[in-house]
Coordinates of C-alpha atoms and ligand atoms in Angstrom, one line a residue:
X39 CA -73.8 12.8 -65.7
X40 CA -70.4 13.7 -67.2
X41 CA -69.7 13.3 -70.9
X42 CA -67.2 10.6 -72.0
X43 CA -64.6 13.4 -72.6
X44 CA -65.0 14.9 -69.1
X45 CA -64.8 11.4 -67.6
X46 CA -61.5 10.8 -69.4
X47 CA -60.2 14.1 -68.1
X48 CA -61.2 13.2 -64.6
X49 CA -59.5 9.9 -64.8
X50 CA -56.3 11.3 -66.2
X51 CA -56.0 14.4 -64.0
X52 CA -52.6 14.2 -62.5
X53 CA -52.5 13.6 -58.7
X54 CA -51.5 16.7 -56.9
X55 CA -49.1 16.2 -53.9
X56 CA -50.0 17.4 -50.4
X57 CA -46.9 19.7 -50.5
X58 CA -44.5 21.0 -53.1
X59 CA -41.6 20.2 -50.8
X60 CA -41.3 18.0 -47.7
X61 CA -38.2 18.5 -45.6
X62 CA -37.3 15.6 -43.4
X63 CA -35.3 16.5 -40.2
X64 CA -35.6 19.4 -37.9
X65 CA -32.0 20.1 -37.1
X66 CA -30.2 23.2 -38.5
X67 CA -30.1 21.5 -42.0
X68 CA -33.9 21.2 -42.1
X69 CA -34.5 24.6 -40.6
X70 CA -32.0 26.3 -43.0
X71 CA -33.4 24.5 -46.0
X72 CA -36.9 25.5 -45.0
X73 CA -35.9 29.2 -44.6
X74 CA -34.0 29.3 -47.9
X75 CA -36.7 27.5 -49.9
X76 CA -39.3 29.9 -48.4
X77 CA -37.2 32.9 -49.3
X78 CA -36.9 31.6 -52.9
X79 CA -40.7 31.4 -53.2
X80 CA -41.1 27.8 -52.3
X81 CA -43.5 28.5 -49.5
X82 CA -45.5 25.3 -49.7
X83 CA -43.2 23.1 -47.6
X84 CA -43.8 20.9 -44.6
X85 CA -41.0 20.0 -42.2
X86 CA -41.2 16.7 -40.5
X87 CA -39.2 15.9 -37.3
X88 CA -39.2 12.5 -35.6
X89 CA -38.3 14.0 -32.2
X90 CA -40.2 16.2 -29.8
X91 CA -38.2 19.3 -30.5
X92 CA -36.2 21.2 -33.1
X93 CA -32.4 21.9 -33.2
X94 CA -31.2 18.4 -34.0
X95 CA -27.8 17.7 -32.4
X96 CA -28.4 20.6 -30.0
X97 CA -31.8 19.2 -29.0
X98 CA -30.5 15.8 -28.3
X99 CA -27.0 16.4 -26.9
X100 CA -27.3 18.0 -23.5
X101 CA -24.4 16.2 -21.7
X102 CA -22.4 18.3 -19.2
X103 CA -19.9 20.5 -21.1
X104 CA -21.7 20.3 -24.5
X105 CA -20.6 23.2 -26.7
X106 CA -19.9 24.0 -30.3
X107 CA -16.3 23.4 -31.2
X108 CA -15.9 25.9 -34.0
X109 CA -16.3 29.6 -33.2
X110 CA -19.9 30.7 -32.9
X111 CA -19.3 33.6 -35.4
X112 CA -19.1 30.8 -38.0
X113 CA -21.6 28.5 -36.4
X114 CA -24.7 30.5 -37.4
X115 CA -26.5 31.4 -40.6
X116 CA -24.9 34.1 -42.7
X117 CA -28.4 35.8 -42.9
X118 CA -29.1 35.6 -39.2
X119 CA -25.9 36.6 -37.4
X120 CA -26.7 37.2 -33.7
X121 CA -24.6 39.1 -31.2
X122 CA -25.7 37.4 -28.0
X123 CA -23.2 34.5 -27.7
X124 CA -21.9 34.3 -24.2
X125 CA -18.5 32.8 -25.4
X126 CA -16.5 32.5 -28.5
X127 CA -17.6 28.8 -28.5
X128 CA -21.2 28.9 -27.4
X129 CA -22.6 26.2 -25.0
X130 CA -25.1 23.8 -26.5
X131 CA -28.2 25.4 -24.9
X132 CA -27.4 28.7 -26.7
X133 CA -27.4 26.7 -30.0
X134 CA -30.7 25.2 -29.1
X135 CA -32.1 28.6 -28.3
X136 CA -30.7 30.0 -31.6
X137 CA -32.5 27.2 -33.5
X138 CA -35.8 28.1 -31.8
X139 CA -35.2 31.8 -32.6
X140 CA -34.7 31.0 -36.3
X141 CA -37.8 28.8 -36.4
X142 CA -39.9 31.5 -35.0
X143 CA -38.4 34.4 -36.8
X144 CA -38.7 32.7 -40.2
X145 CA -42.1 31.2 -39.6
X146 CA -40.9 27.6 -39.8
X147 CA -42.8 26.4 -36.8
X148 CA -46.2 26.8 -38.4
X149 CA -45.1 24.4 -41.2
X150 CA -43.5 21.9 -38.9
X151 CA -44.8 18.5 -37.6
X152 CA -43.0 17.1 -34.6
X153 CA -43.1 13.5 -33.4
X154 CA -43.5 12.4 -37.1
X155 CA -41.2 9.6 -38.2
X156 CA -40.8 8.9 -41.8
X157 CA -40.3 5.2 -42.2
X158 CA -40.2 5.0 -46.0
X159 CA -40.2 7.1 -49.2
X160 CA -41.2 5.9 -52.6
X161 CA -41.2 7.8 -55.9
X162 CA -44.3 7.5 -58.0
X163 CA -43.0 7.8 -61.6
X164 CA -46.5 8.3 -63.0
X165 CA -47.5 11.1 -60.7
X166 CA -43.9 12.5 -60.3
X167 CA -44.2 12.7 -56.5
X168 CA -42.9 11.0 -53.4
X169 CA -45.1 9.0 -51.1
X170 CA -43.8 9.2 -47.5
X171 CA -44.8 6.5 -45.1
X172 CA -45.3 7.9 -41.6
X173 CA -45.2 5.8 -38.5
X174 CA -48.7 5.6 -37.0
X175 CA -50.2 8.1 -39.4
X176 CA -51.4 8.7 -42.9
X177 CA -48.9 8.9 -45.8
X178 CA -47.9 12.3 -47.0
X179 CA -47.1 13.1 -50.6
X180 CA -44.6 15.7 -51.9
X181 CA -43.4 16.8 -55.3
X182 CA -39.9 17.1 -53.9
X183 CA -38.1 15.8 -50.8
X184 CA -35.2 17.4 -49.0
X185 CA -33.6 14.8 -46.7
X186 CA -32.0 16.7 -43.8
X187 CA -31.6 13.9 -41.3
X188 CA -28.0 14.6 -40.5
X189 CA -25.4 11.8 -40.1
X190 CA -24.3 11.9 -36.4
X191 CA -27.8 11.4 -34.9
X192 CA -28.3 7.7 -34.0
X193 CA -26.4 6.8 -30.8
X194 CA -24.2 3.8 -31.3
X195 CA -24.0 1.4 -28.3
X196 CA -20.7 -0.5 -28.0
X197 CA -20.8 -4.1 -28.9
X198 CA -19.4 -5.3 -25.5
X199 CA -20.4 -8.5 -23.7
X200 CA -22.5 -8.1 -20.6
X201 CA -23.7 -4.6 -21.2
X202 CA -27.4 -5.5 -20.9
X203 CA -26.8 -7.1 -17.5
X204 CA -25.1 -4.1 -15.9
X205 CA -27.1 -3.1 -12.8
X206 CA -25.9 0.5 -12.4
X207 CA -27.1 3.5 -14.5
X208 CA -26.1 3.6 -18.1
X209 CA -26.4 6.6 -20.4
X210 CA -25.2 7.6 -23.8
X211 CA -23.8 11.1 -24.1
X212 CA -26.5 11.9 -26.7
X213 CA -29.3 10.9 -24.4
X214 CA -28.2 12.4 -21.1
X215 CA -30.4 11.7 -18.1
X216 CA -30.3 14.9 -16.0
X217 CA -32.1 13.2 -13.1
X218 CA -29.0 11.2 -12.4
X219 CA -26.8 12.9 -9.7
X220 CA -23.2 12.0 -10.1
X221 CA -22.0 13.6 -6.9
X222 CA -20.0 11.2 -4.9
X223 CA -20.5 8.3 -7.3
X224 CA -18.0 6.2 -9.2
X225 CA -18.3 6.9 -12.8
X226 CA -16.8 5.1 -15.8
X227 CA -16.8 6.5 -19.3
X228 CA -16.1 4.5 -22.5
X229 CA -14.8 6.6 -25.4
X230 CA -12.6 9.6 -25.9
X231 CA -14.1 11.3 -29.0
X232 CA -15.3 14.8 -29.2
X233 CA -18.3 14.2 -26.8
X234 CA -16.1 12.6 -24.2
X235 CA -13.5 15.4 -24.4
X236 CA -16.2 17.9 -23.5
X237 CA -17.9 15.8 -20.8
X238 CA -14.8 14.4 -19.0
X239 CA -13.7 17.6 -17.2
X240 CA -17.2 18.1 -15.9
X241 CA -17.7 14.5 -14.8
X242 CA -14.3 14.5 -13.0
X243 CA -15.4 17.6 -11.0
X244 CA -18.6 15.9 -9.8
X245 CA -17.9 12.2 -9.5
X246 CA -16.1 10.6 -6.5
X247 CA -13.9 8.8 -9.1
X248 CA -13.8 8.8 -12.8
X249 CA -12.4 6.0 -14.9
X250 CA -11.8 6.8 -18.6
X251 CA -11.6 3.9 -21.0
X252 CA -9.6 5.0 -24.0
X253 CA -9.2 2.8 -27.0
X254 CA -7.6 5.3 -29.4
X255 CA -6.2 8.6 -28.2
X256 CA -7.6 11.7 -29.8
X257 CA -5.7 14.7 -31.0
X258 CA -6.6 17.5 -28.6
X259 CA -5.7 21.0 -29.7
X260 CA -5.9 24.2 -27.6
X261 CA -9.3 25.9 -27.8
X262 CA -9.1 29.7 -28.4
X263 CA -12.2 30.2 -26.2
X264 CA -13.1 33.0 -23.9
X265 CA -16.3 34.6 -22.5
X266 CA -17.6 37.4 -24.7
X267 CA -18.1 40.3 -22.2
X268 CA -21.1 42.6 -22.4
X269 CA -18.9 45.3 -24.1
X270 CA -17.9 42.9 -26.9
X271 CA -21.5 41.8 -27.4
X272 CA -22.6 45.4 -27.5
X273 CA -19.9 46.2 -30.1
X274 CA -21.1 43.2 -32.2
X275 CA -24.6 44.4 -31.9
X276 CA -24.0 48.1 -32.8
X277 CA -20.7 48.7 -34.6
X278 CA -21.4 48.6 -38.3
X279 CA -19.7 45.6 -40.0
X280 CA -18.5 44.1 -36.6
X281 CA -20.4 40.9 -37.0
X282 CA -19.3 40.5 -40.6
X283 CA -15.6 41.1 -39.7
X284 CA -15.7 38.6 -36.8
X285 CA -17.4 36.0 -39.0
X286 CA -14.8 36.5 -41.8
X287 CA -11.9 36.1 -39.3
X288 CA -13.6 33.0 -37.8
X289 CA -14.3 31.5 -41.2
X290 CA -10.7 31.9 -42.2
X291 CA -9.6 30.1 -39.0
X292 CA -12.1 27.3 -39.6
X293 CA -11.1 27.0 -43.3
X294 CA -7.5 26.6 -42.4
X295 CA -8.1 24.1 -39.6
X296 CA -10.2 21.7 -41.6
X297 CA -10.8 22.0 -45.4
X298 CA -7.4 23.3 -46.2
X299 CA -5.6 21.1 -43.7
X300 CA -7.5 18.0 -44.7
X301 CA -7.9 18.3 -48.5
X302 CA -4.8 20.2 -49.5
X303 CA -2.4 18.6 -47.1
X304 CA 0.0 17.8 -50.0
X305 CA 0.2 21.5 -50.9
X306 CA -0.1 23.2 -47.5
X307 CA 1.3 21.4 -44.5
X308 CA -1.1 22.7 -41.9
X309 CA -1.5 19.3 -40.3
X310 CA 2.2 19.1 -39.5
X311 CA 2.0 22.5 -37.7
X312 CA -1.2 21.3 -35.9
X313 CA 0.6 18.2 -34.7
X314 CA 3.4 20.3 -33.2
X315 CA 0.8 22.5 -31.5
X316 CA -0.9 19.3 -30.2
X317 CA 2.3 17.8 -28.8
X318 CA 3.1 21.1 -27.0
X319 CA -0.4 21.3 -25.6
X320 CA -0.1 17.7 -24.3
X321 CA 3.4 18.3 -22.8
X322 CA 2.2 21.5 -21.0
X323 CA -1.1 20.0 -19.8
X324 CA -0.2 16.5 -18.5
X325 CA 2.5 16.1 -15.8
X326 CA 3.1 12.3 -15.8
X327 CA 5.1 11.2 -18.8
X328 CA 3.5 7.7 -18.8
X329 CA 0.0 9.2 -18.9
X330 CA 1.2 11.6 -21.7
X331 CA 2.5 8.7 -23.7
X332 CA -0.9 7.0 -23.4
X333 CA -2.6 10.2 -24.6
X334 CA -0.4 10.5 -27.6
X335 CA -2.0 9.6 -30.9
X336 CA -0.1 7.2 -33.2
X337 CA -1.8 8.5 -36.3
X338 CA -1.4 11.7 -38.2
X339 CA -3.6 14.7 -37.3
X340 CA -6.6 14.7 -39.7
X341 CA -7.1 10.9 -40.0
X342 CA -10.0 11.3 -37.6
X343 CA -11.7 14.3 -36.1
X344 CA -9.5 16.2 -33.7
X345 CA -10.9 17.9 -30.6
X346 CA -10.4 21.4 -29.1
X347 CA -10.2 21.7 -25.4
X348 CA -8.1 23.4 -22.7
X349 CA -9.7 21.4 -19.9
X350 CA -9.6 17.8 -21.2
X351 CA -5.9 16.9 -20.9
X352 CA -5.2 18.5 -17.4
X353 CA -8.1 16.3 -16.1
X354 CA -5.7 13.4 -16.2
X355 CA -3.5 15.1 -13.6
X356 CA -6.2 14.5 -11.0
X357 CA -5.8 11.8 -8.4
X358 CA -9.5 10.9 -8.7
X359 CA -9.2 10.2 -12.5
X360 CA -7.9 7.0 -14.0
X361 CA -7.0 6.7 -17.6
X362 CA -7.5 3.0 -18.5
X363 CA -6.0 1.9 -21.8
X364 CA -6.2 -1.9 -21.3
X365 CA -8.8 -3.3 -23.6
X366 CA -12.3 -4.0 -22.2
X367 CA -13.2 -7.6 -22.1
X368 CA -16.8 -7.3 -20.7
X369 CA -19.2 -5.2 -18.7
X370 CA -20.0 -7.0 -15.5
X371 CA -23.2 -6.3 -13.4
X372 CA -21.1 -3.9 -11.3
X373 CA -18.5 -2.4 -13.6
X374 CA -16.1 -2.9 -16.5
X375 CA -13.6 -5.7 -16.7
X376 CA -10.4 -5.3 -18.7
X377 CA -8.6 -8.1 -20.5
X378 CA -6.0 -8.3 -17.7
X379 CA -8.8 -9.5 -15.4
X380 CA -9.2 -6.3 -13.4
X381 CA -12.7 -5.2 -12.6
X382 CA -13.3 -1.5 -12.4
X383 CA -16.4 -1.0 -10.3
X384 CA -18.7 1.9 -11.3
X385 CA -22.1 3.1 -10.2
X386 CA -22.7 5.0 -13.5
X387 CA -21.5 4.0 -16.9
X388 CA -21.4 6.7 -19.6
X389 CA -21.2 5.6 -23.2
X390 CA -19.4 8.2 -25.2
X391 CA -19.3 5.8 -28.0
X392 CA -20.5 8.0 -30.9
X393 CA -23.0 7.5 -33.6
X394 CA -23.9 5.3 -36.5
X395 CA -22.4 6.7 -39.6
X396 CA -22.1 4.4 -42.7
X397 CA -24.0 1.6 -41.0
X398 CA -27.2 0.4 -42.6
X399 CA -30.3 2.4 -41.8
X400 CA -28.6 5.7 -41.2
X401 CA -28.2 7.5 -44.5
X402 CA -31.0 8.3 -44.3
X403 CA -32.8 6.4 -41.5
X404 CA -35.7 5.3 -43.7
X405 CA -36.0 3.3 -46.9
X406 CA -35.8 5.3 -50.1
X407 CA -37.1 3.8 -53.3
X408 CA -36.5 5.9 -56.4
X409 CA -37.5 5.4 -60.0
X410 CA -38.3 1.7 -60.8
X411 CA -38.2 0.9 -57.2
X412 CA -34.4 1.4 -57.0
X413 CA -33.3 1.2 -53.3
X414 CA -30.9 4.0 -52.3
X415 CA -29.0 2.2 -49.6
X416 CA -28.6 -0.9 -51.9
X417 CA -27.5 1.3 -54.8
X418 CA -24.8 3.0 -52.7
X419 CA -23.7 -0.4 -51.4
X420 CA -23.3 -1.7 -54.9
X421 CA -21.9 1.4 -56.5
X422 CA -20.1 3.1 -53.5
X423 CA -21.3 6.3 -51.9
X424 CA -21.8 9.1 -54.3
X425 CA -24.0 12.1 -55.0
X426 CA -23.8 15.0 -57.4
X427 CA -22.2 17.8 -55.3
X428 CA -23.5 15.8 -52.3
X429 CA -27.1 16.7 -53.2
X430 CA -28.6 14.3 -55.7
X431 CA -28.3 10.8 -57.0
X432 CA -29.3 9.5 -60.5
X433 CA -32.3 7.3 -60.3
X434 CA -33.8 9.3 -57.4
X435 CA -35.7 12.2 -59.0
X436 CA -37.0 15.1 -56.9
X437 CA -34.9 13.9 -54.0
X438 CA -32.2 16.1 -52.5
X439 CA -30.0 15.8 -49.5
X440 CA -28.1 18.3 -47.4
X441 CA -25.5 15.9 -46.0
X442 CA -25.1 13.5 -48.9
X443 CA -21.7 11.9 -49.8
X444 CA -19.1 14.3 -51.1
X445 CA -21.1 17.3 -50.0
X446 CA -19.5 18.4 -46.7
X447 CA -16.0 19.8 -46.9
X448 CA -15.5 20.0 -43.1
X449 CA -16.1 23.7 -42.7
X450 CA -19.0 25.1 -40.6
X451 CA -22.2 23.0 -41.2
X452 CA -23.9 26.4 -41.8
X453 CA -21.9 26.9 -44.9
X454 CA -22.9 23.4 -46.1
X455 CA -26.6 24.0 -45.3
X456 CA -26.6 27.3 -47.2
X457 CA -24.6 25.9 -50.1
X458 CA -26.7 22.8 -50.6
X459 CA -29.9 24.8 -50.2
X460 CA -28.7 27.2 -52.9
X461 CA -28.0 24.2 -55.2
X462 CA -31.5 22.8 -54.6
X463 CA -33.3 26.1 -55.0
X464 CA -31.5 26.6 -58.4
X465 CA -32.7 23.2 -59.7
X466 CA -36.3 23.8 -58.4
X467 CA -36.4 27.3 -59.9
X468 CA -35.5 25.9 -63.3
X469 CA -38.1 23.2 -62.8
X470 CA -40.8 25.7 -62.0
X471 CA -39.8 27.9 -64.9
X472 CA -40.0 24.9 -67.3
X473 CA -43.2 23.6 -65.8
X474 CA -41.2 20.4 -65.0
X475 CA -42.5 18.0 -62.3
X476 CA -39.6 15.6 -62.5
X477 CA -36.0 16.7 -61.8
X478 CA -33.2 14.1 -62.0
X479 CA -29.5 14.5 -62.0
X480 CA -27.9 12.8 -65.0
X481 CA -25.7 9.7 -64.6
X482 CA -22.9 11.5 -66.5
X483 CA -22.9 14.6 -64.3
X484 CA -22.8 12.4 -61.2
X485 CA -20.0 10.2 -62.6
X486 CA -17.9 13.2 -63.6
X487 CA -18.3 14.7 -60.1
X488 CA -17.4 11.5 -58.4
X489 CA -14.3 11.1 -60.6
X490 CA -13.2 14.6 -59.9
X491 CA -13.6 14.1 -56.1
X492 CA -11.7 10.9 -56.2
X493 CA -9.1 12.5 -58.4
X494 CA -8.3 14.9 -55.6
X495 CA -7.4 12.2 -53.2
X496 CA -3.7 12.6 -53.7
X497 CA -3.6 15.8 -51.6
X498 CA -5.9 14.7 -48.9
X499 CA -4.7 13.9 -45.4
X500 CA -6.7 10.7 -45.1
X501 CA -4.9 8.3 -47.3
X502 CA -1.6 7.9 -45.5
X503 CA -0.5 4.8 -43.7
X504 CA -0.9 5.9 -40.1
X505 CA -4.7 6.5 -40.7
X506 CA -4.9 2.7 -40.6
X507 CA -4.6 2.7 -36.8
X508 CA -6.9 5.8 -36.2
X509 CA -10.2 3.9 -36.0
X510 CA -11.8 6.8 -37.8
X511 CA -15.5 6.9 -38.7
X512 CA -14.6 9.0 -41.8
X513 CA -13.8 5.8 -43.7
X514 CA -16.6 3.7 -45.3
X515 CA -16.5 0.0 -46.0
X516 CA -14.7 0.7 -49.4
X517 CA -12.0 2.8 -47.6
X518 CA -13.6 6.0 -49.2
X519 CA -13.8 9.2 -47.2
X520 CA -16.9 10.9 -48.7
X521 CA -15.9 14.4 -47.7
X522 CA -16.0 17.1 -50.4
X523 CA -12.3 17.8 -51.3
X524 CA -12.8 21.5 -51.9
X525 CA -12.5 24.9 -50.3
X526 CA -15.7 26.5 -49.0
X527 CA -15.5 29.2 -51.7
X528 CA -15.4 26.6 -54.4
X529 CA -18.4 24.8 -53.0
X530 CA -20.3 28.1 -52.8
X531 CA -19.4 29.0 -56.4
X532 CA -20.3 25.5 -57.7
X533 CA -23.7 25.5 -56.1
X534 CA -24.6 28.7 -57.9
X535 CA -22.9 27.9 -61.2
X536 CA -23.3 24.2 -61.9
X537 CA -24.5 23.6 -65.4
X538 CA -28.2 23.2 -65.4
X539 CA -28.0 20.4 -67.9
X540 CA -26.6 18.3 -65.1
X541 CA -30.3 17.7 -64.5
X542 CA -33.0 16.4 -66.7
X543 CA -36.2 18.3 -66.3
X544 CA -39.4 16.5 -67.4
X545 CA -42.9 17.8 -67.5
Ligands
NAP28 P1 -16.8 9.4 -31.7 O1 -15.9 10.5 -32.1 O2 -17.2 8.4 -32.7 O3 -16.1 8.7 -30.5 C1 -16.5 7.4 -30.0 C2 -15.5 7.0 -29.0 O4 -16.0 5.8 -28.4 C3 -14.1 6.7 -29.6 O5 -13.1 7.1 -28.7 C4 -14.2 5.2 -29.7 O6 -12.9 4.6 -29.8 C5 -14.9 4.8 -28.5 N1 -15.6 3.5 -28.6 C6 -16.6 3.2 -29.4 N2 -16.9 1.9 -29.3 C7 -16.0 1.4 -28.3 C8 -15.8 0.1 -27.8 N3 -16.6 -1.0 -28.1 N4 -14.8 0.0 -26.8 C9 -14.1 1.0 -26.5 N5 -14.2 2.2 -27.0 C10 -15.2 2.4 -27.9 O7 -18.2 9.9 -31.0 P2 -18.4 11.3 -30.3 O8 -17.4 11.7 -29.4 O9 -19.8 11.3 -29.8 O10 -18.3 12.4 -31.5 C11 -18.9 12.1 -32.8 C12 -18.9 13.3 -33.6 O11 -19.9 14.2 -33.2 C13 -17.7 14.1 -33.5 O12 -16.6 13.6 -34.3 C14 -18.2 15.4 -34.0 O13 -18.3 15.4 -35.4 C15 -19.5 15.5 -33.4 N6 -19.4 16.2 -32.1 C16 -19.3 17.6 -32.2 C17 -19.2 18.3 -31.1 C18 -19.1 19.7 -31.2 O14 -19.0 20.4 -32.2 N7 -19.1 20.4 -30.1 C19 -19.2 17.7 -29.8 C20 -19.4 16.3 -29.8 C21 -19.5 15.6 -30.9 P3 -12.1 4.4 -31.1 O15 -11.7 5.8 -31.5 O16 -11.1 3.5 -30.9 O17 -13.1 3.9 -32.1

């Protein structure tokens, strides 16, 4: 029998979590966070992925033509630069293979659980840990949670009457059905965003006829793409510094085309130069002036995400491709009807209609209840989107995000992943050093950060009148654009130098 003292000790022994860190999401964000936590000595992590494979966007998006649209030299981890890309802009399957390579090389697979959907997360303020509800399985507890569920992951179906009664084949670009043969079929595609821009040239080559339903034209810029011949790959592999130099050049290009162009538009008029390039590209690519006019955006470059393609615009010169800009009234059992009464028959309907972004149930796709039961989605709804350096939110201790509001500056996602992981590692190291089991960003640090982000709006490209007609998913319900208005160097510096008293560490 235990003595009264021993019994008290047993009762009050703090509950130990199953894992020090649980990472939710098996895309590059989750994989990168896992590797970097591991390297920093946080080896007791578990990575949970709802799907049946790793690689995130590159696991799910397999539509014809899918490829990265920033140069591959930038679209990879700085600590794992490979030399085998077949092109400057690698096709999607190479990104998926790269994800698998990283998972194996850095021993992530052993600590991964696939087909494991987190449905809810609740912070236990007594035990200082998160309880994760798992669909169809026992809960998992973690001292810390890294949410790496991405943003552009949940396909958005268009709210068009009649869609459920369509009798042909329907597929969303992010859930491509490779058993469907498009040869000799009449295909219709709704949407002209980045996914459509990549798929359309391929669909046009296969289908008997392709009808493209465009609501808002996209800015399409030339893509400086080319195959990387064996010699170039060999040089990247063996010439000292070659990978570093190619990455540096590619980073500079990416930095100029998004973060600088978007956030410092008032200081550096890159967007205006980009528009001139876009207009020239369109003039050279499309013969018919009426088609050209339809493809010309009425909003400034930067209001919504532009695309890069050399093949998209010339597709509209083909006799077997129709660009339809009359609004859709409904989907019929056999095609798509536009408001002028015309029915466009189609055997296959492709929905290139994008993803949920700021809609409920997406950031993240499970309920998060922090200290005192505070609901994250509701808190953001009531207080607008915000997160300290895009990573942490007051009231949600031990909870960190890779793609939180005001975290991503528009450069390569790999910069973001490494930067946010560095931020998280720094906070966790301090917690470990202090023996703290509860880490929470202060309300002041968060408020100051938000104020500074909003204070930089004046130079951003987003807040000009023409953006009103862009239909851009960048804008949330408050009209905010929660991108991080900073250069990549600044984000890297801030992640490694933020004042540690921005967080409260409690044992
Ligand atoms: P998206 O950019 O959101 O485009 C959706 C398209 O569907 C838009 O043209 C939209 O028109 C149209 N649409 C939606 N609902 C409609 C409706 N009811 N009726 C008519 N048209 C409708 O989606 P996405 O092309 O899949 O691209 C999403 C993001 O994923 C990109 O911005 C990019 O960040 C990422 N992405 C990256 C790559 C890459 O790196 N290689 C490739 C693909 C995607 P409106 O513009 O009028 O709303």
